[in-house]
Short mmCIF file of C-alpha atoms and ligand atoms in Angstrom, two decimals:
data_model
loop_
_atom_site.label_atom_id
_atom_site.label_comp_id
_atom_site.label_asym_id
_atom_site.label_seq_id
_atom_site.Cartn_x
_atom_site.Cartn_y
_atom_site.Cartn_z
CA MET U 9 -0.12 -0.23 0.01
CA LEU U 10 2.27 2.54 -1.54
CA SER U 11 -1.14 4.52 -0.89
CA THR U 12 -3.03 3.69 1.79
CA VAL U 13 -5.71 5.68 2.58
CA THR U 14 -8.02 3.51 4.32
CA PHE U 15 -11.01 5.75 4.10
CA SER U 16 -11.77 3.16 1.11
CA LEU U 17 -12.38 0.35 3.82
CA PHE U 18 -15.35 1.92 4.20
CA THR U 19 -17.06 2.01 1.08
CA LEU U 20 -15.61 -1.71 1.48
CA ALA U 21 -17.73 -3.18 3.32
CA ALA U 22 -19.65 -1.34 4.73
CA SER U 23 -21.64 -4.45 6.35
CA LEU U 24 -18.35 -6.07 7.69
CA ILE U 25 -17.32 -3.14 9.33
CA ALA U 26 -21.26 -3.05 10.48
CA ALA U 27 -21.40 -6.74 11.94
CA ALA U 28 -18.10 -6.89 13.46
CA ALA U 29 -18.81 -3.05 15.79
CA SER U 30 -21.71 -5.30 16.35
CA ASP U 31 -19.60 -7.68 17.71
CA VAL U 32 -17.21 -5.88 20.33
CA LEU U 33 -20.04 -4.28 21.77
CA SER U 34 -22.74 -7.28 22.51
CA ALA U 35 -22.50 -9.72 23.84
CA LYS U 36 -19.03 -12.17 23.03
CA PRO U 37 -18.80 -14.05 19.90
CA TYR U 38 -15.28 -14.48 20.38
CA ALA U 39 -13.77 -15.93 23.77
CA ILE U 40 -11.12 -12.52 23.79
CA THR U 41 -8.78 -13.16 26.97
CA LEU U 42 -5.59 -11.47 27.23
CA GLN U 43 -2.41 -12.92 28.56
CA SER U 44 0.95 -10.01 29.98
CA ARG U 45 3.91 -11.37 30.40
CA VAL U 46 5.28 -8.15 32.11
CA THR U 47 2.71 -10.13 35.22
CA PRO U 48 4.80 -10.24 37.80
CA LYS U 49 5.10 -14.21 38.54
CA GLY U 50 2.64 -15.61 41.41
CA HIS U 51 0.88 -11.98 40.73
CA PRO U 52 -1.63 -14.02 38.75
CA SER U 53 -4.54 -11.44 39.81
CA ALA U 54 -2.02 -8.36 38.22
CA VAL U 55 -4.16 -9.48 34.99
CA ARG U 56 -6.83 -8.07 35.69
CA SER U 57 -5.36 -5.22 37.70
CA LYS U 58 -4.66 -1.18 36.74
CA ALA U 59 -1.50 -2.05 37.28
CA VAL U 60 -0.65 -2.86 33.57
CA LYS U 61 2.08 -1.08 32.08
CA ALA U 62 0.98 0.91 28.64
CA ILE U 63 1.93 -0.91 25.10
CA GLY U 64 4.78 1.15 23.78
CA VAL U 65 4.99 -0.07 20.17
CA HIS U 66 8.47 1.36 17.97
CA LEU U 67 7.48 1.87 15.04
CA ASP U 68 9.98 2.61 11.65
CA ASP U 69 9.51 5.54 8.81
CA TYR U 70 7.86 4.31 5.76
CA PHE U 71 9.57 7.48 3.78
CA LEU U 72 10.14 7.59 0.07
CA GLY U 73 10.76 11.11 -0.56
CA THR U 74 8.21 11.93 2.17
CA ASP U 75 7.05 10.28 5.05
CA LEU U 76 4.23 7.64 3.82
CA GLN U 77 3.61 5.97 6.78
CA TRP U 78 3.93 3.93 10.11
CA TRP U 79 4.47 0.91 11.15
CA GLY U 80 5.68 -1.25 12.97
CA ASN U 81 5.51 -5.02 14.37
CA ILE U 82 3.27 -7.23 16.63
CA SER U 83 2.42 -11.27 16.78
CA VAL U 84 -0.18 -13.69 15.68
CA GLY U 85 -0.38 -17.14 15.97
CA THR U 86 1.19 -19.50 18.40
CA PRO U 87 3.90 -20.04 18.59
CA PRO U 88 4.47 -16.21 17.68
CA GLN U 89 5.31 -15.46 14.42
CA THR U 90 6.61 -11.31 13.82
CA VAL U 91 4.11 -9.40 11.31
CA SER U 92 5.05 -6.36 10.63
CA VAL U 93 1.79 -3.19 9.86
CA ALA U 94 0.81 0.09 9.59
CA PHE U 95 -0.96 0.94 11.87
CA ASP U 96 -3.98 2.76 10.47
CA THR U 97 -6.56 4.89 12.31
CA GLY U 98 -8.20 5.11 8.70
CA SER U 99 -9.32 0.76 8.25
CA GLN U 100 -10.76 -1.42 11.21
CA THR U 101 -9.58 -4.64 10.36
CA LEU U 102 -5.90 -6.59 10.87
CA GLU U 103 -4.89 -8.02 7.28
CA PHE U 104 -1.69 -9.44 6.56
CA ALA U 105 0.22 -11.20 3.92
CA SER U 106 0.24 -15.30 3.97
CA ILE U 107 3.20 -17.57 2.99
CA GLU U 108 -0.46 -18.87 0.94
CA CYS U 109 0.02 -15.32 -0.55
CA THR U 110 1.91 -16.03 -4.04
CA SER U 111 2.02 -13.02 -5.33
CA CYS U 112 3.19 -10.73 -2.44
CA MET U 113 6.31 -9.92 -2.76
CA GLN U 114 7.26 -9.71 0.53
CA LEU U 115 9.58 -11.23 3.01
CA ASN U 116 8.64 -13.57 6.51
CA LYS U 117 4.95 -13.94 5.68
CA PHE U 118 2.75 -15.61 8.19
CA ASP U 119 2.62 -19.12 7.53
CA PRO U 120 -0.71 -20.11 9.33
CA PHE U 121 0.12 -23.92 8.70
CA GLU U 122 2.95 -23.53 12.39
CA SER U 123 0.39 -21.27 14.07
CA ARG U 124 -2.24 -23.87 16.40
CA THR U 125 -3.93 -21.39 17.24
CA TYR U 126 -5.34 -20.31 13.95
CA VAL U 127 -8.76 -20.87 12.93
CA ARG U 128 -9.10 -21.16 9.39
CA GLY U 129 -12.51 -19.09 8.12
CA ASP U 130 -13.74 -19.87 4.94
CA ASN U 131 -15.23 -16.73 4.18
CA VAL U 132 -13.02 -15.43 1.20
CA THR U 133 -14.12 -11.76 -0.34
CA THR U 134 -11.90 -8.53 -1.16
CA LEU U 135 -10.90 -5.01 0.24
CA ASP U 136 -10.32 -2.01 -2.16
CA PHE U 137 -8.92 1.03 -1.41
CA ALA U 138 -9.13 3.99 -3.29
CA THR U 139 -5.68 6.75 -2.47
CA GLY U 140 -2.77 7.20 -2.92
CA VAL U 141 0.19 7.99 -0.57
CA GLY U 142 2.59 10.34 -1.75
CA VAL U 143 3.26 10.37 -5.94
CA ASP U 144 -0.13 9.06 -6.32
CA PRO U 145 -3.46 9.31 -7.95
CA VAL U 146 -6.02 9.29 -5.31
CA VAL U 147 -8.86 7.65 -6.88
CA ASN U 148 -9.27 4.24 -9.05
CA ASN U 149 -6.33 2.70 -8.26
CA ASP U 150 -5.29 -0.67 -8.16
CA TYR U 151 -5.01 -1.67 -4.67
CA VAL U 152 -6.81 -4.36 -4.20
CA LEU U 153 -6.46 -7.27 -1.57
CA THR U 154 -8.79 -10.65 -1.85
CA VAL U 155 -7.83 -12.12 1.97
CA ARG U 156 -9.78 -15.49 3.74
CA ASN U 157 -11.46 -14.34 7.36
CA GLY U 158 -10.00 -16.25 10.09
CA THR U 159 -9.59 -15.88 13.89
CA ASP U 160 -5.70 -16.30 16.15
CA THR U 161 -4.26 -15.08 19.15
CA VAL U 162 -2.66 -11.34 19.01
CA THR U 163 0.40 -10.30 20.35
CA VAL U 164 1.54 -7.18 20.91
CA GLY U 165 4.45 -5.45 23.39
CA GLY U 166 4.26 -9.44 25.50
CA VAL U 167 0.15 -8.58 25.86
CA ALA U 168 -2.09 -11.55 24.15
CA ALA U 169 -5.16 -11.50 23.12
CA LYS U 170 -7.01 -14.93 21.80
CA ASN U 171 -9.04 -15.44 19.18
CA ILE U 172 -8.66 -12.22 17.14
CA PRO U 173 -10.45 -12.09 14.10
CA LEU U 174 -8.37 -11.31 10.73
CA PHE U 175 -7.57 -12.09 7.28
CA THR U 176 -4.96 -13.34 5.62
CA ILE U 177 -3.39 -11.92 1.92
CA LEU U 178 -4.01 -14.60 -0.80
CA LYS U 179 -3.44 -12.06 -3.39
CA GLN U 180 -2.37 -8.33 -3.68
CA SER U 181 -2.11 -5.96 -6.51
CA PRO U 182 1.45 -4.87 -7.51
CA LYS U 183 0.89 -1.84 -6.34
CA PHE U 184 1.32 -3.49 -2.44
CA ASP U 185 4.43 -4.94 -3.65
CA ILE U 186 7.08 -2.32 -2.63
CA VAL U 187 6.14 -1.59 1.00
CA PRO U 188 8.25 -2.83 3.42
CA PHE U 189 5.75 -4.62 5.26
CA LEU U 190 3.48 -7.26 5.83
CA GLY U 191 -0.17 -5.79 6.84
CA ILE U 192 -1.99 -2.97 8.29
CA GLN U 193 -3.57 -2.94 11.18
CA GLY U 194 -6.63 -0.90 11.24
CA MET U 195 -7.07 1.11 14.60
CA GLY U 196 -10.92 3.45 13.95
CA SER U 197 -12.83 4.47 16.12
CA GLN U 198 -14.44 1.74 17.69
CA ALA U 199 -12.01 -0.39 18.91
CA GLU U 200 -11.97 -3.40 17.05
CA GLY U 201 -9.37 -6.62 17.68
CA PHE U 202 -6.73 -6.33 19.40
CA PHE U 203 -7.78 -2.87 20.44
CA ALA U 204 -10.87 -3.96 21.66
CA ALA U 205 -9.36 -7.05 24.26
CA VAL U 206 -6.40 -4.29 25.80
CA THR U 207 -9.59 -3.75 28.27
CA ARG U 208 -9.58 -6.58 29.88
CA VAL U 209 -6.59 -6.20 30.97
CA GLY U 210 -7.54 -2.58 32.76
CA LEU U 211 -5.90 -0.98 30.47
CA PRO U 212 -7.74 2.56 29.37
CA SER U 213 -9.75 2.39 26.22
CA LEU U 214 -7.43 4.63 23.77
CA PHE U 215 -3.83 5.18 21.84
CA SER U 216 -1.62 7.78 21.81
CA THR U 217 1.15 8.24 18.96
CA TYR U 218 3.90 9.75 17.80
CA LEU U 219 4.11 10.25 14.98
CA THR U 220 7.56 11.56 13.90
CA PRO U 221 9.28 13.19 10.68
CA HIS U 222 12.35 10.36 9.06
CA THR U 223 15.05 12.90 10.04
CA ALA U 224 13.69 13.09 13.75
CA GLY U 225 12.93 8.92 14.26
CA LYS U 226 11.03 7.10 17.06
CA ALA U 227 8.50 7.62 16.29
CA GLU U 228 6.35 5.20 18.64
CA LEU U 229 2.88 3.76 19.03
CA LEU U 230 1.34 3.47 23.24
CA ILE U 231 -1.89 1.78 23.22
CA GLY U 232 -3.90 2.53 26.60
CA GLY U 233 -1.17 4.72 28.09
CA ILE U 234 -0.02 8.96 27.20
CA ASP U 235 3.78 10.16 26.96
CA ASP U 236 3.75 13.30 28.11
CA THR U 237 7.17 13.50 27.43
CA LYS U 238 6.91 13.66 23.79
CA PHE U 239 4.91 16.67 23.48
CA LYS U 240 4.57 20.65 24.03
CA GLY U 241 1.79 22.41 26.38
CA LYS U 242 -0.91 20.65 26.81
CA LEU U 243 -3.11 18.66 25.11
CA ILE U 244 -6.89 19.53 23.27
CA PHE U 245 -9.92 17.82 22.84
CA ALA U 246 -12.30 17.51 20.38
CA ASP U 247 -15.06 15.34 20.35
CA GLN U 248 -15.29 12.18 17.66
CA THR U 249 -18.68 12.37 15.47
CA GLY U 250 -17.24 9.04 13.06
CA ASP U 251 -18.81 6.54 13.25
CA GLY U 252 -15.77 3.94 12.36
CA ASP U 253 -13.21 5.87 11.46
CA TRP U 254 -12.28 9.31 13.58
CA GLN U 255 -13.49 12.21 12.37
CA ILE U 256 -13.43 15.67 14.09
CA PRO U 257 -15.68 19.13 13.73
CA SER U 258 -13.83 22.35 12.22
CA ILE U 259 -14.69 25.54 11.48
CA GLN U 260 -12.17 27.17 8.77
CA ILE U 261 -9.43 26.87 6.75
CA SER U 262 -6.85 29.43 6.03
CA VAL U 263 -3.80 28.99 3.25
CA ASN U 264 -1.02 31.80 4.72
CA GLY U 265 -3.14 33.05 6.65
CA ARG U 266 -6.20 33.77 4.52
CA THR U 267 -9.56 32.75 4.06
CA THR U 268 -12.24 32.98 1.55
CA THR U 269 -16.10 31.55 2.03
CA VAL U 270 -15.84 29.00 0.78
CA LEU U 271 -12.93 27.66 3.63
CA ARG U 272 -14.72 29.63 6.27
CA GLN U 273 -17.33 26.52 6.35
CA SER U 274 -18.29 23.75 9.08
CA ARG U 275 -16.81 20.48 7.89
CA SER U 276 -15.65 17.22 9.96
CA VAL U 277 -12.12 16.36 9.33
CA ILE U 278 -11.57 12.48 9.13
CA CYS U 279 -7.81 12.05 10.88
CA ASP U 280 -6.31 9.00 8.60
CA SER U 281 -2.90 7.92 10.14
CA GLY U 282 -2.58 4.95 7.41
CA THR U 283 -2.23 7.48 4.41
CA SER U 284 0.10 10.97 3.73
CA ASN U 285 -2.69 12.77 1.74
CA VAL U 286 -4.59 15.47 1.98
CA LEU U 287 -7.99 14.99 0.57
CA PHE U 288 -10.46 17.54 0.02
CA ASP U 289 -13.77 18.34 -2.58
CA THR U 290 -12.97 19.81 -5.62
CA GLN U 291 -13.77 23.24 -4.60
CA THR U 292 -12.10 22.98 -1.68
CA THR U 293 -8.92 21.90 -2.56
CA GLU U 294 -9.23 25.26 -5.59
CA ALA U 295 -9.65 27.57 -3.46
CA MET U 296 -7.13 26.81 -1.05
CA TYR U 297 -4.07 26.49 -4.03
CA ALA U 298 -5.42 29.90 -5.46
CA LEU U 299 -4.61 31.43 -2.32
CA ILE U 300 -0.93 29.28 -3.02
CA SER U 301 -0.28 29.89 -7.09
CA PRO U 302 -2.19 30.23 -9.67
CA ASN U 303 0.47 27.92 -11.43
CA ILE U 304 -0.47 25.18 -9.25
CA LYS U 305 -2.79 23.03 -11.86
CA PRO U 306 -4.37 19.51 -12.26
CA PHE U 307 -2.59 16.79 -13.60
CA ALA U 308 -4.69 15.07 -16.77
CA ALA U 309 -2.83 11.97 -16.10
CA GLU U 310 -4.01 11.34 -12.72
CA PRO U 311 -7.31 12.33 -11.71
CA GLY U 312 -7.51 14.38 -8.09
CA ALA U 313 -3.78 15.40 -8.64
CA TYR U 314 -2.63 18.57 -8.94
CA GLY U 315 0.61 20.17 -9.27
CA LEU U 316 3.17 22.44 -10.97
CA PRO U 317 7.14 22.40 -12.78
CA CYS U 318 9.25 21.28 -9.81
CA SER U 319 11.95 24.24 -9.99
CA GLU U 320 8.79 26.62 -9.16
CA ILE U 321 7.66 24.43 -5.90
CA ASP U 322 10.71 25.13 -3.56
CA GLY U 323 10.00 29.19 -3.25
CA LEU U 324 6.42 28.61 -2.14
CA SER U 325 4.19 29.90 1.31
CA ALA U 326 2.06 27.45 2.22
CA THR U 327 0.73 27.38 5.34
CA ILE U 328 -2.02 25.57 5.86
CA ASP U 329 -4.39 26.17 9.30
CA ILE U 330 -7.05 23.80 9.87
CA THR U 331 -9.27 25.41 12.85
CA PHE U 332 -10.78 23.01 15.51
CA THR U 333 -13.24 23.07 17.33
CA SER U 334 -12.71 21.37 21.13
CA GLN U 335 -14.70 20.18 23.90
CA SER U 336 -15.16 23.18 26.04
CA GLY U 337 -15.89 24.93 21.92
CA ARG U 338 -12.88 26.69 21.65
CA PRO U 339 -11.32 27.37 17.83
CA PHE U 340 -7.70 25.25 18.55
CA ASN U 341 -5.71 25.45 15.08
CA MET U 342 -3.89 22.71 13.62
CA THR U 343 -0.71 23.73 11.36
CA ILE U 344 0.72 21.92 8.39
CA PRO U 345 4.16 23.76 6.95
CA SER U 346 4.35 25.02 3.54
CA SER U 347 7.15 21.98 3.71
CA GLU U 348 4.91 19.58 3.26
CA LEU U 349 3.92 21.58 -0.10
CA ASN U 350 6.44 19.39 -2.80
CA VAL U 351 5.21 15.67 -2.45
CA GLY U 352 7.80 14.25 -4.86
CA PRO U 353 7.62 14.83 -9.27
CA PHE U 354 5.36 12.56 -10.76
CA SER U 355 7.10 9.06 -12.86
CA SER U 356 4.86 10.05 -15.60
CA ASP U 357 6.41 13.30 -15.76
CA PRO U 358 9.16 14.25 -13.57
CA SER U 359 9.91 18.24 -14.29
CA THR U 360 6.79 17.80 -12.53
CA CYS U 361 6.10 17.54 -8.95
CA GLN U 362 2.76 16.67 -6.75
CA THR U 363 1.24 19.14 -4.42
CA LEU U 364 -0.27 17.70 -1.26
CA ILE U 365 -3.48 18.88 -1.52
CA ASN U 366 -5.68 16.03 -2.87
CA ALA U 367 -9.33 16.63 -4.84
CA PHE U 368 -12.33 13.75 -3.98
CA ASP U 369 -15.73 14.41 -4.48
CA GLY U 370 -16.68 10.70 -3.49
CA PHE U 371 -18.06 10.31 0.51
CA ASP U 372 -20.10 13.43 0.12
CA GLY U 373 -17.47 16.64 1.28
CA LEU U 374 -15.32 13.87 2.15
CA ALA U 375 -12.41 16.18 4.62
CA LEU U 376 -9.50 13.58 5.71
CA VAL U 377 -5.70 15.09 6.35
CA GLY U 378 -3.20 12.55 6.85
CA GLY U 379 0.71 11.78 8.10
CA SER U 380 1.77 15.46 6.80
CA LEU U 381 -0.74 17.08 9.15
CA LEU U 382 -0.55 14.14 12.66
CA LYS U 383 2.76 13.97 12.27
CA HIS U 384 3.58 17.91 14.08
CA TYR U 385 1.68 16.29 16.89
CA TYR U 386 1.31 13.58 19.28
CA SER U 387 -2.05 12.67 19.13
CA VAL U 388 -4.66 10.99 21.75
CA TRP U 389 -7.01 8.17 20.31
CA ASP U 390 -9.35 8.20 23.30
CA VAL U 391 -11.64 5.62 21.78
CA GLY U 392 -13.62 4.96 25.61
CA ASN U 393 -14.41 8.88 25.87
CA GLN U 394 -15.21 9.40 21.99
CA ARG U 395 -12.88 11.72 21.78
CA MET U 396 -9.24 12.93 20.10
CA GLY U 397 -6.42 15.32 21.71
CA PHE U 398 -3.11 16.68 19.68
CA ALA U 399 -0.71 18.94 21.47
CA PRO U 400 2.72 19.88 19.45
CA ASN U 401 5.18 17.44 19.62
CA GLY U 402 8.14 17.64 20.98
CA PHE U 403 10.90 16.74 19.46
C1 NAG Z 24 -17.98 -12.94 2.95
O1 NAG Z 24 -17.99 -11.66 3.33
C2 NAG Z 24 -18.23 -11.11 3.07
C3 NAG Z 24 -17.87 -9.18 3.48
O2 NAG Z 24 -18.58 -9.18 4.73
C4 NAG Z 24 -19.86 -10.48 2.95
O3 NAG Z 24 -20.57 -10.26 1.75
C5 NAG Z 24 -20.06 -12.01 1.71
O4 NAG Z 24 -21.49 -12.18 2.27
C6 NAG Z 24 -19.73 -12.93 3.05
N1 NAG Z 24 -19.39 -14.05 1.83
C7 NAG Z 24 -20.36 -15.38 2.50
C8 NAG Z 24 -19.81 -16.69 2.00
O5 NAG Z 24 -20.68 -16.05 4.43
C1 NAG Z 25 10.64 -5.53 12.98
O1 NAG Z 25 11.63 -6.58 13.90
C2 NAG Z 25 12.34 -7.06 13.01
C3 NAG Z 25 13.03 -8.62 13.09
O2 NAG Z 25 11.52 -9.54 12.98
C4 NAG Z 25 13.41 -6.64 13.38
O3 NAG Z 25 14.59 -6.55 11.45
C5 NAG Z 25 12.98 -5.35 12.44
O4 NAG Z 25 13.63 -4.00 13.04
C6 NAG Z 25 11.19 -4.42 13.05
N1 NAG Z 25 10.64 -3.35 13.54
C7 NAG Z 25 10.22 -2.52 13.79
C8 NAG Z 25 9.40 -0.92 13.23
O5 NAG Z 25 10.50 -2.37 15.52
C1 NAG Z 26 -15.32 -16.60 8.49
O1 NAG Z 26 -16.16 -15.99 7.83
C2 NAG Z 26 -17.77 -16.15 7.65
C3 NAG Z 26 -18.75 -15.88 7.64
O2 NAG Z 26 -18.70 -14.69 5.96
C4 NAG Z 26 -18.57 -17.13 8.90
O3 NAG Z 26 -19.19 -17.49 9.27
C5 NAG Z 26 -17.05 -17.94 9.30
O4 NAG Z 26 -17.38 -17.82 11.74
C6 NAG Z 26 -15.68 -16.67 9.97
N1 NAG Z 26 -14.71 -17.88 9.79
C7 NAG Z 26 -13.67 -17.16 11.29
C8 NAG Z 26 -12.83 -18.14 11.63
O5 NAG Z 26 -13.46 -16.32 11.74
C1 NAG Z 27 -6.15 30.48 13.46
O1 NAG Z 27 -5.30 30.43 11.89
C2 NAG Z 27 -5.76 31.17 11.26
C3 NAG Z 27 -5.15 31.90 10.22
O2 NAG Z 27 -3.55 31.90 10.49
C4 NAG Z 27 -6.25 32.85 12.18
O3 NAG Z 27 -6.36 33.56 11.88
C5 NAG Z 27 -6.65 32.26 14.15
O4 NAG Z 27 -6.62 33.59 14.66
C6 NAG Z 27 -6.05 30.72 14.66
N1 NAG Z 27 -7.20 30.29 15.16
C7 NAG Z 27 -6.39 30.27 16.47
C8 NAG Z 27 -7.91 29.84 17.26
O5 NAG Z 27 -5.48 30.53 16.55
#
């Protein structure tokens, strides 16, 4: 998934997602049990106490000229096999390549036949992804996974959860071949799979992301905790209004300190750690570009993408302030700096550089920000309280 925007996953199977969510909320179709390897010997009851430490997962940056996605290791099966995944708040499910995928070019694929706890499902279906990361078309692209359902034990940072629903990838379109990880761990706002299970060990139902630029490194996902050494000032919280994805309310966008009537509108903005792109409808996209440079034009070969001659891009000023509303009703800005404007040259025309904002008119006024914003803010994804918290990254 050179591009992962997994916002496509909510097109894909609303029914699948709804079913999975209700499974978590209602009784217990899966008997999820957890054990923590950090529990001191002789204190079995500690498993259920509040003493369990938050789970830190070191993240690597998938970087190709620009920061695309952040990924790390989980383990699946008994005995555990390491499975590398991009952590994606824009989707809800866990899927990764298995040895049954002969078209998957990644190394160290998962071998379901080596896991005693793997339960093979009989449903083979497809998952479609609809966007690009970095220099890529936004829509109608060929990001498709053929997957089989199943369940297995998933272990993250020493905490094991049994019977977690997952998909093994049987076939993938070639676009996925260059990614440095095996799959995607969805982290939607309704908490499914491992993320639903962690609360059973007494961890709060939230996770925090410290997504950093390549140059800063030390990116981290913290499950069940907030690391206040990684941000400056205080967290500001906003209500989460998405149904599966993560959305927060915004009242205005400004570019280089200026706004327009098109930009001064209420919208709900999706926060998606699984993409580097920024997506708005065409009218909003063009209103933003109009405040940056008249030379930024649609790139005909790739619908939804924009660009301009690479020789002109570096001098441009393109500070984007998105004004959100906090839970107490106060406006606060999060800023995408000018340095994010240049996404890199188009492969079909290397003298033209792609610019950050993509136009997308599906899903009725979709607005979405990804890594280009999130890597500047420590972010708390609070499932239990259906809110998100942000503070400037402290690197
Ligand atoms: C397999 O799963 C898909 C997605 O949820 C669903 O649409 C389909 O009906 C399922 N097929 C079977 C045979 O259960
Ligand atoms: C994932 O595990 C492999 C070895 O199993 C290791 O080489 C790699 O550095 C790990 N990646 C991260 C992001 O922790
Ligand atoms: C796979 O999906 C089917 C529905 O399509 C379901 O009946 C079955 O329980 C699932 N299997 C596993 C192992 O999750
Ligand atoms: C947000 O940014 C805009 C444009 O720079 C500015 O006019 C506005 O005062 C800022 N709002 C807050 C709450 O900082």
